[in-house]
mmCIF file of C-alpha atoms in Angstrom:
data_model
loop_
_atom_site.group_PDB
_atom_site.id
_atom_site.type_symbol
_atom_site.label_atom_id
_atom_site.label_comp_id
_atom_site.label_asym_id
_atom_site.label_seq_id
_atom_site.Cartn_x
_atom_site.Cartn_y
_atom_site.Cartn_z
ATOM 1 C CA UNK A 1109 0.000 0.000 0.000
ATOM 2 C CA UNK A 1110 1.532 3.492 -0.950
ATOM 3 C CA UNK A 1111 1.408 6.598 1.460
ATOM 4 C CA UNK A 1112 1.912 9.495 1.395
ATOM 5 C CA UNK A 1113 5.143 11.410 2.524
ATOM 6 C CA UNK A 1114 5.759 15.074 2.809
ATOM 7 C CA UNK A 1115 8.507 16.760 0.901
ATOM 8 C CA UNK A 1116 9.703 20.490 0.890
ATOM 9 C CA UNK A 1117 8.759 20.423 -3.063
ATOM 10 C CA UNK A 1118 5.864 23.158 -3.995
ATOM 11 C CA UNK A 1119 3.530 19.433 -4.541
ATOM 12 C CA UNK A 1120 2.537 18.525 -1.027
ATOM 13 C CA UNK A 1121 2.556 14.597 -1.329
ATOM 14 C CA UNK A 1122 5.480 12.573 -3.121
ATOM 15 C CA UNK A 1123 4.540 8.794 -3.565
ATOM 16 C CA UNK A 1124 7.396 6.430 -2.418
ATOM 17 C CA UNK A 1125 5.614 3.537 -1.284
ATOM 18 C CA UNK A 1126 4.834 2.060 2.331
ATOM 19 C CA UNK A 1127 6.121 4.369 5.136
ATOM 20 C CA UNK A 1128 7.787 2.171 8.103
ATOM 21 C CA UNK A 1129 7.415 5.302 10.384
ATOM 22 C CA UNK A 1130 3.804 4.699 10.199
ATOM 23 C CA UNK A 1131 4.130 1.199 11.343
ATOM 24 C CA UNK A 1132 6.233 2.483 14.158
ATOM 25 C CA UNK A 1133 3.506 4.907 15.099
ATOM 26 C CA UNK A 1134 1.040 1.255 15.133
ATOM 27 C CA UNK A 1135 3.763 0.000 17.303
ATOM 28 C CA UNK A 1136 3.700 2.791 19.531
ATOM 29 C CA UNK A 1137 -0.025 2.217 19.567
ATOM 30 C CA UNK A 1138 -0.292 -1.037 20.494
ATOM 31 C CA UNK A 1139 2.750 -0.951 23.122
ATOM 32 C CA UNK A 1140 0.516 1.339 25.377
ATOM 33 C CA UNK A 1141 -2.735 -0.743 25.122
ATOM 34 C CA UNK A 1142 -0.898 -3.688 26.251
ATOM 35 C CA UNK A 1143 1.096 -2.479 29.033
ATOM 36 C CA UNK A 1144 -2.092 -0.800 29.831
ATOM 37 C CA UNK A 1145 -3.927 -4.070 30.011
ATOM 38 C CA UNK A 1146 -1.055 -6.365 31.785
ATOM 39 C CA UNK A 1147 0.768 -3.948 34.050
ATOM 40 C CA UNK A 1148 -0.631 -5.699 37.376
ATOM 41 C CA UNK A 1149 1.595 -3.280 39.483
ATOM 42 C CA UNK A 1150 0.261 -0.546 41.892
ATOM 43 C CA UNK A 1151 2.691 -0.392 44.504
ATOM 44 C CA UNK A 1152 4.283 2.722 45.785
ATOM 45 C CA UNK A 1153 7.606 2.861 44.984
ATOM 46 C CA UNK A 1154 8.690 6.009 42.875
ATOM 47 C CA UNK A 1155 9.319 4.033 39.659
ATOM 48 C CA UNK A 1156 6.467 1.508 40.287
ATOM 49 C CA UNK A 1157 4.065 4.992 40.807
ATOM 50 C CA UNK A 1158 5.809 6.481 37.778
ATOM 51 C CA UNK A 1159 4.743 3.024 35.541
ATOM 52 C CA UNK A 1160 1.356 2.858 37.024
ATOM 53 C CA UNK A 1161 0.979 6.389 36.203
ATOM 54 C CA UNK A 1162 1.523 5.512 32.360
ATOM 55 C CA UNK A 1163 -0.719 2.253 32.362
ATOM 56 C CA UNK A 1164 -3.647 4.084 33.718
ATOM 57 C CA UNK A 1165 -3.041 6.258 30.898
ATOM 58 C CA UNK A 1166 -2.436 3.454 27.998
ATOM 59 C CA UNK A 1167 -5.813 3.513 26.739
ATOM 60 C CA UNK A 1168 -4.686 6.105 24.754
ATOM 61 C CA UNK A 1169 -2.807 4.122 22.576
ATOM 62 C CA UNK A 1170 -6.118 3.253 21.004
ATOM 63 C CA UNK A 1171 -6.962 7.231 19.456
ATOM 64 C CA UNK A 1172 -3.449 6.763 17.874
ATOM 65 C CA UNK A 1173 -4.715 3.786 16.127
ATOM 66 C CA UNK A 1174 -8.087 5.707 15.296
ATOM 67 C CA UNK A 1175 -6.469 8.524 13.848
ATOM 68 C CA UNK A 1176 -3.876 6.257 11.689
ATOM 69 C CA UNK A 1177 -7.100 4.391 10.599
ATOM 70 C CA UNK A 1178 -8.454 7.915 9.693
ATOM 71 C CA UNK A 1179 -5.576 8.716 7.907
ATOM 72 C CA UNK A 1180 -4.866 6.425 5.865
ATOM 73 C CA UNK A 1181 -8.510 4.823 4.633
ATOM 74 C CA UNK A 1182 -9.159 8.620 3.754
ATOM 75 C CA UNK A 1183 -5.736 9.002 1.236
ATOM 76 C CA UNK A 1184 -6.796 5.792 -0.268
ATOM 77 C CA UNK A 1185 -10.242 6.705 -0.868
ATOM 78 C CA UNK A 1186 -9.286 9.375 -2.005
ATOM 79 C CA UNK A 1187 -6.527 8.463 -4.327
ATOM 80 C CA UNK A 1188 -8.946 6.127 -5.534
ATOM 81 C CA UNK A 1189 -11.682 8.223 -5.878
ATOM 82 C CA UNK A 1190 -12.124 8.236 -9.683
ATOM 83 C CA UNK A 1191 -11.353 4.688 -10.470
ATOM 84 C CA UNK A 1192 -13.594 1.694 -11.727
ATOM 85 C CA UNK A 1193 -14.306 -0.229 -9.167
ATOM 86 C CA UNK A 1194 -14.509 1.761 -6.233
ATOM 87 C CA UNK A 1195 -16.492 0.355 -3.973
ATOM 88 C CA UNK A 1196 -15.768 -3.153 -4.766
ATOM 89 C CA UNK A 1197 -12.191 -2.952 -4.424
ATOM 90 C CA UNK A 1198 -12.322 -0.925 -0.974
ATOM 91 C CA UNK A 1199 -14.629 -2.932 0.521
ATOM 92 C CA UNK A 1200 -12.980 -6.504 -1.048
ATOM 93 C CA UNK A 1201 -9.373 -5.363 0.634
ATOM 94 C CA UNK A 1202 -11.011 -3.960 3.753
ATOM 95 C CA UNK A 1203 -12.447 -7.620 4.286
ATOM 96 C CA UNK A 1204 -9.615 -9.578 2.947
ATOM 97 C CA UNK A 1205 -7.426 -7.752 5.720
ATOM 98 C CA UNK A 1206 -10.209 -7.574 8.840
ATOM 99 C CA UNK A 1207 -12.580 -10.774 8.406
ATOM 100 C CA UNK A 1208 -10.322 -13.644 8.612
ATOM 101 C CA UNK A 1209 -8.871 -13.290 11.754
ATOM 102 C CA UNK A 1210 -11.734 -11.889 13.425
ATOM 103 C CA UNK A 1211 -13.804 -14.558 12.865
ATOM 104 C CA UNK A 1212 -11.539 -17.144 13.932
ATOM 105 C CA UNK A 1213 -10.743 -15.115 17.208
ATOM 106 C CA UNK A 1214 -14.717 -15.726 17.668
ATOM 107 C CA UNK A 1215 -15.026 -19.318 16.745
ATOM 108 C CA UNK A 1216 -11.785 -20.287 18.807
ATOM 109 C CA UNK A 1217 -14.163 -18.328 21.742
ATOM 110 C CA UNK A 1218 -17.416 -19.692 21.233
ATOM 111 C CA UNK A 1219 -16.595 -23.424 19.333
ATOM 112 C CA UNK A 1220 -12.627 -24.239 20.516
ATOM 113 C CA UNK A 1221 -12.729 -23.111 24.043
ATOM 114 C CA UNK A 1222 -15.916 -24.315 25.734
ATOM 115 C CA UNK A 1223 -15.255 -27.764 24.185
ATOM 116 C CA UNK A 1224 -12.061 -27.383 25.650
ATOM 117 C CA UNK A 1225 -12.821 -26.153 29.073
ATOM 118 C CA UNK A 1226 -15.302 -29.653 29.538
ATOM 119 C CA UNK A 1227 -11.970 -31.313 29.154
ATOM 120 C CA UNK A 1228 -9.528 -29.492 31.832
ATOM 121 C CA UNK A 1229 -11.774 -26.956 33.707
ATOM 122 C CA UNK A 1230 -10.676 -23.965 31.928
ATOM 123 C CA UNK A 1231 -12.646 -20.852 33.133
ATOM 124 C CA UNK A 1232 -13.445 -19.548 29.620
ATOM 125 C CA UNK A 1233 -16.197 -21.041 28.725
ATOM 126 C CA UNK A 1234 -19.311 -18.454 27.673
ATOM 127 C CA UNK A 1235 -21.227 -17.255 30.229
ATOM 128 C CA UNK A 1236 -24.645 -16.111 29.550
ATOM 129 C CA UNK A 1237 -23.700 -12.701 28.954
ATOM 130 C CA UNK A 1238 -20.965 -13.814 26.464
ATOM 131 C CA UNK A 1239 -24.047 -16.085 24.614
ATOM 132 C CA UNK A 1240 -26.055 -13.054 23.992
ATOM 133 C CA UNK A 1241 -23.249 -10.623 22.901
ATOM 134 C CA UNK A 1242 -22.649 -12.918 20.007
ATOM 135 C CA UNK A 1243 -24.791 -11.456 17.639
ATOM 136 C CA UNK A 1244 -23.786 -7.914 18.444
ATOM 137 C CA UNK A 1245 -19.675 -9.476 18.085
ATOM 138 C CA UNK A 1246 -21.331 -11.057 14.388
ATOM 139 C CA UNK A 1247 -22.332 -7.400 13.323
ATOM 140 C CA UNK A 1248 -19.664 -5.261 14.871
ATOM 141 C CA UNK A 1249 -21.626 -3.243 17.134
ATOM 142 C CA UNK A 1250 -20.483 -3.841 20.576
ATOM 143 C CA UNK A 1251 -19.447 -0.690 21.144
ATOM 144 C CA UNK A 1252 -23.101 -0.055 21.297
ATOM 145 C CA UNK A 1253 -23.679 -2.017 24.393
ATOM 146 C CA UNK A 1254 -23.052 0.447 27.075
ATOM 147 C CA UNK A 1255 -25.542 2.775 25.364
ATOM 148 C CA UNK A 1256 -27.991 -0.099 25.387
ATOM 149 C CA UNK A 1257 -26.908 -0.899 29.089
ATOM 150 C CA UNK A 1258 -28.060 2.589 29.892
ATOM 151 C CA UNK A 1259 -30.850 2.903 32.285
ATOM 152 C CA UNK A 1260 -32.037 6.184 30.658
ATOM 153 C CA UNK A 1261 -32.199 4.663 27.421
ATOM 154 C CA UNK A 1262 -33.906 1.838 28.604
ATOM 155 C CA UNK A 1263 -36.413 3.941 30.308
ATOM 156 C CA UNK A 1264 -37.046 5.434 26.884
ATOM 157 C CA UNK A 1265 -37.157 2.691 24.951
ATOM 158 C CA UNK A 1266 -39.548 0.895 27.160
ATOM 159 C CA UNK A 1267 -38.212 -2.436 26.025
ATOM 160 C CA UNK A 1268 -39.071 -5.788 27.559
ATOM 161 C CA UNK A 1269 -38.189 -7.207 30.938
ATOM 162 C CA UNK A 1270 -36.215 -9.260 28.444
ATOM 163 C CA UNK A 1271 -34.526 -6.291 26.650
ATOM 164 C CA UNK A 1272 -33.723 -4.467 29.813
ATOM 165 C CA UNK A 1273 -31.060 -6.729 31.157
ATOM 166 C CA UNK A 1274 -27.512 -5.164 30.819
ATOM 167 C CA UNK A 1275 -24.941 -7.323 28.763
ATOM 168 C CA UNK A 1276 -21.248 -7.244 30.570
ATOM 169 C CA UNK A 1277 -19.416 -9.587 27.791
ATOM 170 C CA UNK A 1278 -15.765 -10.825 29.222
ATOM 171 C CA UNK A 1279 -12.741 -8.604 28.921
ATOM 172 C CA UNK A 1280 -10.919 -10.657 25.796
ATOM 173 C CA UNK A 1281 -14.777 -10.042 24.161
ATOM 174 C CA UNK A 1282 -15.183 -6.542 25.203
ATOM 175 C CA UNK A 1283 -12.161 -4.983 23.687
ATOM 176 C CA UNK A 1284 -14.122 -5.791 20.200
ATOM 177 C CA UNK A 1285 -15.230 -2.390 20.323
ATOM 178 C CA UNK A 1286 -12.399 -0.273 19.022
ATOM 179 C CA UNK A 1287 -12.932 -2.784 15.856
ATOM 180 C CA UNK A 1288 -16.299 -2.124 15.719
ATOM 181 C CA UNK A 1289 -15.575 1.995 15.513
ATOM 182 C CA UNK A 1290 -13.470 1.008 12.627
ATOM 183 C CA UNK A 1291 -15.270 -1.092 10.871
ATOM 184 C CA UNK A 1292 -18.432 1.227 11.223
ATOM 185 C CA UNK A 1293 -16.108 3.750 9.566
ATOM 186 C CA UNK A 1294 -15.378 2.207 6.702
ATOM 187 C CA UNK A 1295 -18.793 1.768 5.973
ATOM 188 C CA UNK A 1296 -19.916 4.941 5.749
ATOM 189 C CA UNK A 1297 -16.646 6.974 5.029
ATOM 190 C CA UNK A 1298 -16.322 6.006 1.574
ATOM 191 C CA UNK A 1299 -19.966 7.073 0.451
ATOM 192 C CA UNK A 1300 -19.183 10.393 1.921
ATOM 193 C CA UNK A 1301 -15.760 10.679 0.028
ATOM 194 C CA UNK A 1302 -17.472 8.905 -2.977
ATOM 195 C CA UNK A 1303 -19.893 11.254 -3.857
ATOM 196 C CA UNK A 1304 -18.572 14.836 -1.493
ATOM 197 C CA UNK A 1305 -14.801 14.227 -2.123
ATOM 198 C CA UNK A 1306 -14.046 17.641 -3.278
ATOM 199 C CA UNK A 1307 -15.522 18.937 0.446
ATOM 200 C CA UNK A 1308 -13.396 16.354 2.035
ATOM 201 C CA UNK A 1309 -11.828 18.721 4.318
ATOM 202 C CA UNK A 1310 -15.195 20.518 5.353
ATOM 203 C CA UNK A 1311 -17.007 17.421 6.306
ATOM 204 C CA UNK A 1312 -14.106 16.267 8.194
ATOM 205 C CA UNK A 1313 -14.725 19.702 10.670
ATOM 206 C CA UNK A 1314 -18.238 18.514 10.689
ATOM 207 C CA UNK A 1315 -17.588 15.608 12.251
ATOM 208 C CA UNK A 1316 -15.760 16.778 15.249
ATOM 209 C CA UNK A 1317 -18.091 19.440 15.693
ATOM 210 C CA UNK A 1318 -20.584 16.516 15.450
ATOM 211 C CA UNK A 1319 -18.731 14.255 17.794
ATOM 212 C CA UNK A 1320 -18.221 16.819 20.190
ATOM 213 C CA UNK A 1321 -21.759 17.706 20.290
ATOM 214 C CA UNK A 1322 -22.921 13.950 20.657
ATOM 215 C CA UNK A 1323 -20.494 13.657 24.206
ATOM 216 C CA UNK A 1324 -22.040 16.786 25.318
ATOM 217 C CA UNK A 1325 -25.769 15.254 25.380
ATOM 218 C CA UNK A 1326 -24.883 12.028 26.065
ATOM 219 C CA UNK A 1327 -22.885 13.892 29.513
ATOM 220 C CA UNK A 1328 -25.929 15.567 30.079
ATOM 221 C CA UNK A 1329 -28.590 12.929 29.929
ATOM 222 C CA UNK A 1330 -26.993 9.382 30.540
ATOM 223 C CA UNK A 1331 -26.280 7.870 33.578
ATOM 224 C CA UNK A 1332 -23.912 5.887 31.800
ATOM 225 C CA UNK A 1333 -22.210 8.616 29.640
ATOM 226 C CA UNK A 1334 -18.139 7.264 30.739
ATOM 227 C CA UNK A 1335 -18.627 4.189 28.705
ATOM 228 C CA UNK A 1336 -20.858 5.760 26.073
ATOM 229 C CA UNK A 1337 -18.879 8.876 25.343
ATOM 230 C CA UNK A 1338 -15.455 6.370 25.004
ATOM 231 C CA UNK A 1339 -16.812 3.640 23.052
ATOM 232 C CA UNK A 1340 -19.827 5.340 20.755
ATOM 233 C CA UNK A 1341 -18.830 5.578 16.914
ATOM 234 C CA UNK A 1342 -21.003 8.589 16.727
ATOM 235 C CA UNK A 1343 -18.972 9.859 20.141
ATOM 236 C CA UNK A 1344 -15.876 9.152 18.521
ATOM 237 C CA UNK A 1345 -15.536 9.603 15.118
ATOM 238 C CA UNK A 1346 -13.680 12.701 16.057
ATOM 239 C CA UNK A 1347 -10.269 11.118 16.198
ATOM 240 C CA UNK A 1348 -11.041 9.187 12.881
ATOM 241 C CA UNK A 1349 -11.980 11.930 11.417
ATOM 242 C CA UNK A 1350 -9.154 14.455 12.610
ATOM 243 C CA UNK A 1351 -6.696 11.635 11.053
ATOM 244 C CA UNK A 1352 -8.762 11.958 7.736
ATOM 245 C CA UNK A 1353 -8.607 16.000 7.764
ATOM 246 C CA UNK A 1354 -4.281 15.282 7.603
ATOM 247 C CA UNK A 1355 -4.970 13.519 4.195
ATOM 248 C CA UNK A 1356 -7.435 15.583 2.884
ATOM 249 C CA UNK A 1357 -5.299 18.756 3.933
ATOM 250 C CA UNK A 1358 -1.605 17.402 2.324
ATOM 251 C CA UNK A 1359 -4.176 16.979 -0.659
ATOM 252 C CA UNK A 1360 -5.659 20.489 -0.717
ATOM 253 C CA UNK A 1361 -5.203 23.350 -3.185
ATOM 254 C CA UNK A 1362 -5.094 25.067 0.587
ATOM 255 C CA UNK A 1363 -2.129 23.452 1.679
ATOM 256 C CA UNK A 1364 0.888 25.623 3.213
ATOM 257 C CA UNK A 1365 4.386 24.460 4.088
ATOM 258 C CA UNK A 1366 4.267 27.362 7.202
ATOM 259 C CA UNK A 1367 1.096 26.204 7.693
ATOM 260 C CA UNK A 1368 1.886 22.717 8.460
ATOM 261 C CA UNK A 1369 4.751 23.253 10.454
ATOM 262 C CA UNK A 1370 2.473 25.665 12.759
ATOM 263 C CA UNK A 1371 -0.687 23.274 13.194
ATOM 264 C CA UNK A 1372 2.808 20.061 13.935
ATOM 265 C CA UNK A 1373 3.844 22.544 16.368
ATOM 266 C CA UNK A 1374 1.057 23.063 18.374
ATOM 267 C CA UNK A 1375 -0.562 19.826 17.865
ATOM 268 C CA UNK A 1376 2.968 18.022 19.628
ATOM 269 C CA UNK A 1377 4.228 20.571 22.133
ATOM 270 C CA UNK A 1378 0.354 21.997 23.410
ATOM 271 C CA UNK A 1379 -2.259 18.937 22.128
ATOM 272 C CA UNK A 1380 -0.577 16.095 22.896
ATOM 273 C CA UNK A 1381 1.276 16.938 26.524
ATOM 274 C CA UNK A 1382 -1.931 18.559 27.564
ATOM 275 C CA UNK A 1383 -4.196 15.792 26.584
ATOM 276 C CA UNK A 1384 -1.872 13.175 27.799
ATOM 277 C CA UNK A 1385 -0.862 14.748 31.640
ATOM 278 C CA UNK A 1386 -5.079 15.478 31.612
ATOM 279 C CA UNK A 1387 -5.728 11.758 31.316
ATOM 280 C CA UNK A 1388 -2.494 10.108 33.593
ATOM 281 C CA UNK A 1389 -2.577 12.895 36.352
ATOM 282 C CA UNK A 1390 -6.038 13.950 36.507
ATOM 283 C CA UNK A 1391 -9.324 12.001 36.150
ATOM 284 C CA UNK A 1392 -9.236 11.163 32.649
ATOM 285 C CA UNK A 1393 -12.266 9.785 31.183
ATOM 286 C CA UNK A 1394 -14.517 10.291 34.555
ATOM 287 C CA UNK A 1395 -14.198 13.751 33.797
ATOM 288 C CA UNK A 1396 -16.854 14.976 32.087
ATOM 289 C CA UNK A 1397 -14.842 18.043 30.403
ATOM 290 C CA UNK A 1398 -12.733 15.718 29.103
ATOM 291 C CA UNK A 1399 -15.272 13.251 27.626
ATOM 292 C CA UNK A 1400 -16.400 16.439 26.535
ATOM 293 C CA UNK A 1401 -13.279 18.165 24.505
ATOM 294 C CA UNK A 1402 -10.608 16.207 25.575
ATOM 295 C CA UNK A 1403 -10.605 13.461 23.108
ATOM 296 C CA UNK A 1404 -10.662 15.390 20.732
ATOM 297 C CA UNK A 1405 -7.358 17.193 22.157
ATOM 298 C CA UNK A 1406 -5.984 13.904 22.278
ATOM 299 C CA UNK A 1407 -6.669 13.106 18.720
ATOM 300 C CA UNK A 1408 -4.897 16.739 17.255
ATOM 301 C CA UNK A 1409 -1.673 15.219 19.601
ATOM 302 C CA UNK A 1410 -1.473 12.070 17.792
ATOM 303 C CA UNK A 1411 -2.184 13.762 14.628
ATOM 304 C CA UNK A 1412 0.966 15.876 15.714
ATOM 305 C CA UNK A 1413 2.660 12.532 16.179
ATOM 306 C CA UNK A 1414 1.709 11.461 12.465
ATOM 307 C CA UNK A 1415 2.756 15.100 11.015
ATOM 308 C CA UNK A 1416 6.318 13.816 12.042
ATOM 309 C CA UNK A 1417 6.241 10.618 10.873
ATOM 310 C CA UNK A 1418 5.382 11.791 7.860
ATOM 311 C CA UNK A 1419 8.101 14.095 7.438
ATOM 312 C CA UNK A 1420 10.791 13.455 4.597
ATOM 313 C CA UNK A 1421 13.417 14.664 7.327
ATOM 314 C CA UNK A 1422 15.529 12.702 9.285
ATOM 315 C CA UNK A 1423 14.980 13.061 12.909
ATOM 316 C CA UNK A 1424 15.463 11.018 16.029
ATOM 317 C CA UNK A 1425 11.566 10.531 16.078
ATOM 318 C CA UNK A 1426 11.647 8.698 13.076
ATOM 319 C CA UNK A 1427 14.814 6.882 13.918
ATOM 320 C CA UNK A 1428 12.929 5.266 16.703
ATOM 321 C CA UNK A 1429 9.834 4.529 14.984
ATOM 322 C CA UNK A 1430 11.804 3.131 12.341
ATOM 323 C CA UNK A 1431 13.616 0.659 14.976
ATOM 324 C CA UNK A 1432 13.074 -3.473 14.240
ATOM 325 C CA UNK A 1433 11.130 -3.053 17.954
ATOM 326 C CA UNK A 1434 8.725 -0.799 16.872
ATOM 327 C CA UNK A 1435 8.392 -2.259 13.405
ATOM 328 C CA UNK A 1436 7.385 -5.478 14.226
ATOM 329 C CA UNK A 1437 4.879 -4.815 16.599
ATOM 330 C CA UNK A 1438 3.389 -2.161 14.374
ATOM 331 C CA UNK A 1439 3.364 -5.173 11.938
ATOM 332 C CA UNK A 1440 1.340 -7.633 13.787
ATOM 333 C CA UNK A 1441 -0.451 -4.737 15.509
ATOM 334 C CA UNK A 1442 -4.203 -6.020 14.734
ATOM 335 C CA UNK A 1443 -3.682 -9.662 15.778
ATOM 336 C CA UNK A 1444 -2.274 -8.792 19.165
ATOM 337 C CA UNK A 1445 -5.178 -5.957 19.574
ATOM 338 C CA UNK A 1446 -7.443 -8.427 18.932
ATOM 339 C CA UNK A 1447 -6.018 -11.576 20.921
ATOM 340 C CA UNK A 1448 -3.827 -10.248 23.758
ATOM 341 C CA UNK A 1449 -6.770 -10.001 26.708
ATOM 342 C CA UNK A 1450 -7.572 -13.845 25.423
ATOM 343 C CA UNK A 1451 -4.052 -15.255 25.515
ATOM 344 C CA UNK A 1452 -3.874 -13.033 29.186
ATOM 345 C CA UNK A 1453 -6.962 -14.689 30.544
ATOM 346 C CA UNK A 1454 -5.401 -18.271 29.209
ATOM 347 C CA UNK A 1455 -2.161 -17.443 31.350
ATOM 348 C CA UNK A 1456 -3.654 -16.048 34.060
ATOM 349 C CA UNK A 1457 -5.682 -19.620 34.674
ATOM 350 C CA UNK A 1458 -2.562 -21.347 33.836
ATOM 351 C CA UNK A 1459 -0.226 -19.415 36.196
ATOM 352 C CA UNK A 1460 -2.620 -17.877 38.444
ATOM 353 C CA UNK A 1461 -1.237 -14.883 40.549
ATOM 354 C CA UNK A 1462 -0.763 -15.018 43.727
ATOM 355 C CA UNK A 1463 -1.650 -11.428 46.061
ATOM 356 C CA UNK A 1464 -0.281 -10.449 49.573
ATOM 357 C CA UNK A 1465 -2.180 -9.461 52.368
ATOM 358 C CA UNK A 1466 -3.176 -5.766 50.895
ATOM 359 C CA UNK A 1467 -3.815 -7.414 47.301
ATOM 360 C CA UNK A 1468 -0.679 -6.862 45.552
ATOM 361 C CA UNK A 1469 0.736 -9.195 43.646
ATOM 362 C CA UNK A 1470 3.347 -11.586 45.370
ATOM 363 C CA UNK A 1471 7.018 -11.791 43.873
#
C-alpha cells in the first residue's frame, strides 16, 4: 500500500511507497494498550508509581490507532476516488485484511474453548452474557452495548423485561469495540468521500463538531455517559476523522508548508502533553470536560505525532519509529489488539497470581 510522505517540493505529497514510520507509530499504539492491560503493578515505589501512572493512561494508545485508521482509509479513498471499481475494491481489501482473523478469534471463543474447558476446567467457557453478545460481536456493534446498558435509554425505549437486562461480555470479548468503531467507519466513510470528495476537508470539521456535540448530550442525559462517550462511533468519530482531515489537507489546493509546520507545532508541544498529563494525572475519562473536549485534544496530539512521521526529514523521532522493535509490533499490531486479553486470561488460569495481604501481587 503506498502513502503518502511530505517533501519540501511546492507538490505537497510525493509517492514512495509504504512508510515504516507509520508502522512504528502502530507500534507505539499497540505498546501502550498492552502495558495498559497487563501492568498488574500498583505499589508505591517512585518508579512503580511512575509506571502505574503511564498504564492508567495506555488507553490512549487506542486514538493513535483511530487517527492512523483515519488517515490512511481517507488518502486511499481518495486516491482512488475516480477509479472503476470503487467500492468493490475498498470494501474486497477492507475484508480480505479484517474478516479472517476476526472470525476465527470468535469461533476459537465460542466453538474451541468451551469444548475445551469440559476437558480441563478452563474458566473460559461463555457465560450467559458472552451467549447473547454474540450477535452484536457477528455485526460489529459492541461498542453499542453500554448505550444499550443505559438505564435512561432503557427507560425510553420501554423495552421488555427481556430487553432491559444489561450485557457485561468478558474482557478478551469486550475490547471488540475499538474494531467495531473502525469497521463502522469504513462503511460509511467512503460514500461520503465517494460522492462529497471535493468537500473532504469541510465534512471532516463537521464531524468533530458533530462528535463533540454527541459527548455533550450524552454527559448531560446518561447515567452511563463514561462508557458511552469512550466507546460510541457517533462519540468518537472525532479522532477518525481528525486523522482523515491530515490527508485531505496534504491533498488540498489550501495546503501551506508554514502552515503545516504551525498546526505540527502546536498539535505536539500543546495537544498532545496537555491531553496526555489530563488523562495520567487527573481524572481522565470520569471527567466529564474531558469526555467532553478532551478526546478530541488527544486526537490533534497524535495527529501531531503522524505530522512527524510523515516528514521526509531525518529526525530522532523517526529513527525510533523506524527501529526493528517498533516495526514489528506495528506489523502484527491487529492480531495482538485483537487476541492479547484472550491469551492473558489463558495465562492467568494457567499461572494464576498469587496477592499479599493488601492485594498486591506476590514476587
Amino acid at each position: 500500500m503506498s502513502v503518502p510522505i511530505f517533501s519540501q517540493s511546492r507538490s505537497p505529497l510525493v509517492f514512495q511507497g509504504r512508510l515504516p514510520a507509520l508502522d512504528g507509530l502502530r507500534g507505539v499504539a499497540i505498546l501502550l494498550v498492552l502495558f495498559h492491560h497487563i501492568w498488574p503493578y500498583t505499589w508505591d515505589g517512585p518508579l512503580h508509581k511512575a509506571l502505574s501512572t503511564v498504564k492508567q493512561a495506555g488507553w490512549i494508545g487506542v486514538d493513535l490507532f483511530f487517527v492512523l485508521s483515519g488517515f490512511l482509509i481517507t488518502g486511499i479513498l481518495l486516491d482512488a476516488r475516480r477509479q472503476q471499481g470503487f467500492f468493490r475494491t475498498f470494501f474486497a481489501r477492507r475484508a480480505l485484511r479484517i474478516f479472517p482473523l476476526y472470525f476465527f478469534f470468535l469461533l476459537l471463543c465460542y466453538v474451541a474453548l468451551p469444548l475445551f474447558s469440559q476437558t480441563v476446567g478452563l474458566p473460559l467457557a461463555s457465560s450467559d452474557d458472552d451467549e447473547r453478545v454474540l450477535p452484536w460481536l457477528m455485526l460489529y456493534v459492541t461498542n453499542y452495548l453500554p448505550l444499550y446498558n443505559d438505564p435512561v435509554v432503557a427507560e425510553w425505549l420501554n423495552p421488555s423485561e427481556t430487553l432491559g437486562q444489561t450485557i457485561e461480555p468478558s474482557d478478551h470479548l469486550a475490547v471488540t469495540w475499538s474494531l467495531c468503531v473502525e469497521e463502522q467507519f469504513y462503511l460509511a466513510w467512503p460514500l461520503l468521500i465517494f460522492f462529497l470528495g471535493r468537500h473532504s476537508l469541510k465534512i471532516t470539521g463537521m464531524v468533530v463538531a458533530g462528535a463533540i456535540a454527541a459527548r455533550l448530550l450524552a454527559i448531560a442525559y446518561l447515567d452511563n455517559w463514561q462508557q458511552v462517550t469512550y466507546m460510541a462511533t457517533f462519540c468518537r468519530m472525532d479522532s477518525l476523522a481528525i486523522g482523515a482531515a491530515v490527508a485531505c489537507y496534504l491533498r488540498s489546493d489550501l495546503f501551506s508548508h508554514r502552515c503545516w509546520r504551525i498546526l505540527t507545532a502546536v498539535a505536539v508541544c500543546l495537544a498532545l502533553p496537555a491531553s496526555s498529563l489530563w488523562v495520567a494525572l487527573g481524572a481522565g475519562r470520569s471527567d466529564p470536560l474531558f469526555a467532553g473536549v478532551g478526546y478530541t485534544m488527544l486526537a490533534m496530539g497524535c495527529a501531531g505525532l503522524l505530522a512527524i512521521a510523515l516528514s521526509s526529514k531525518a529526525s530522532v523521532v523517526q529513527a525510533a519509529l523506524c527501529g526493528p522493535l517498533l516495526q514489528w509490533f506495528g506489523k502484527y499490531s491487529y492480531g495482538l489488539y485483537l487476541y492479547h486479553m484472550l491469551i492473558l486470561a489463558l495465562f492467568a488460569w494457567w499461572r494464576p497470581a498469587e496477592t499479599l495481604a493488601d492485594g498486591t501481587p506476590a514476587d
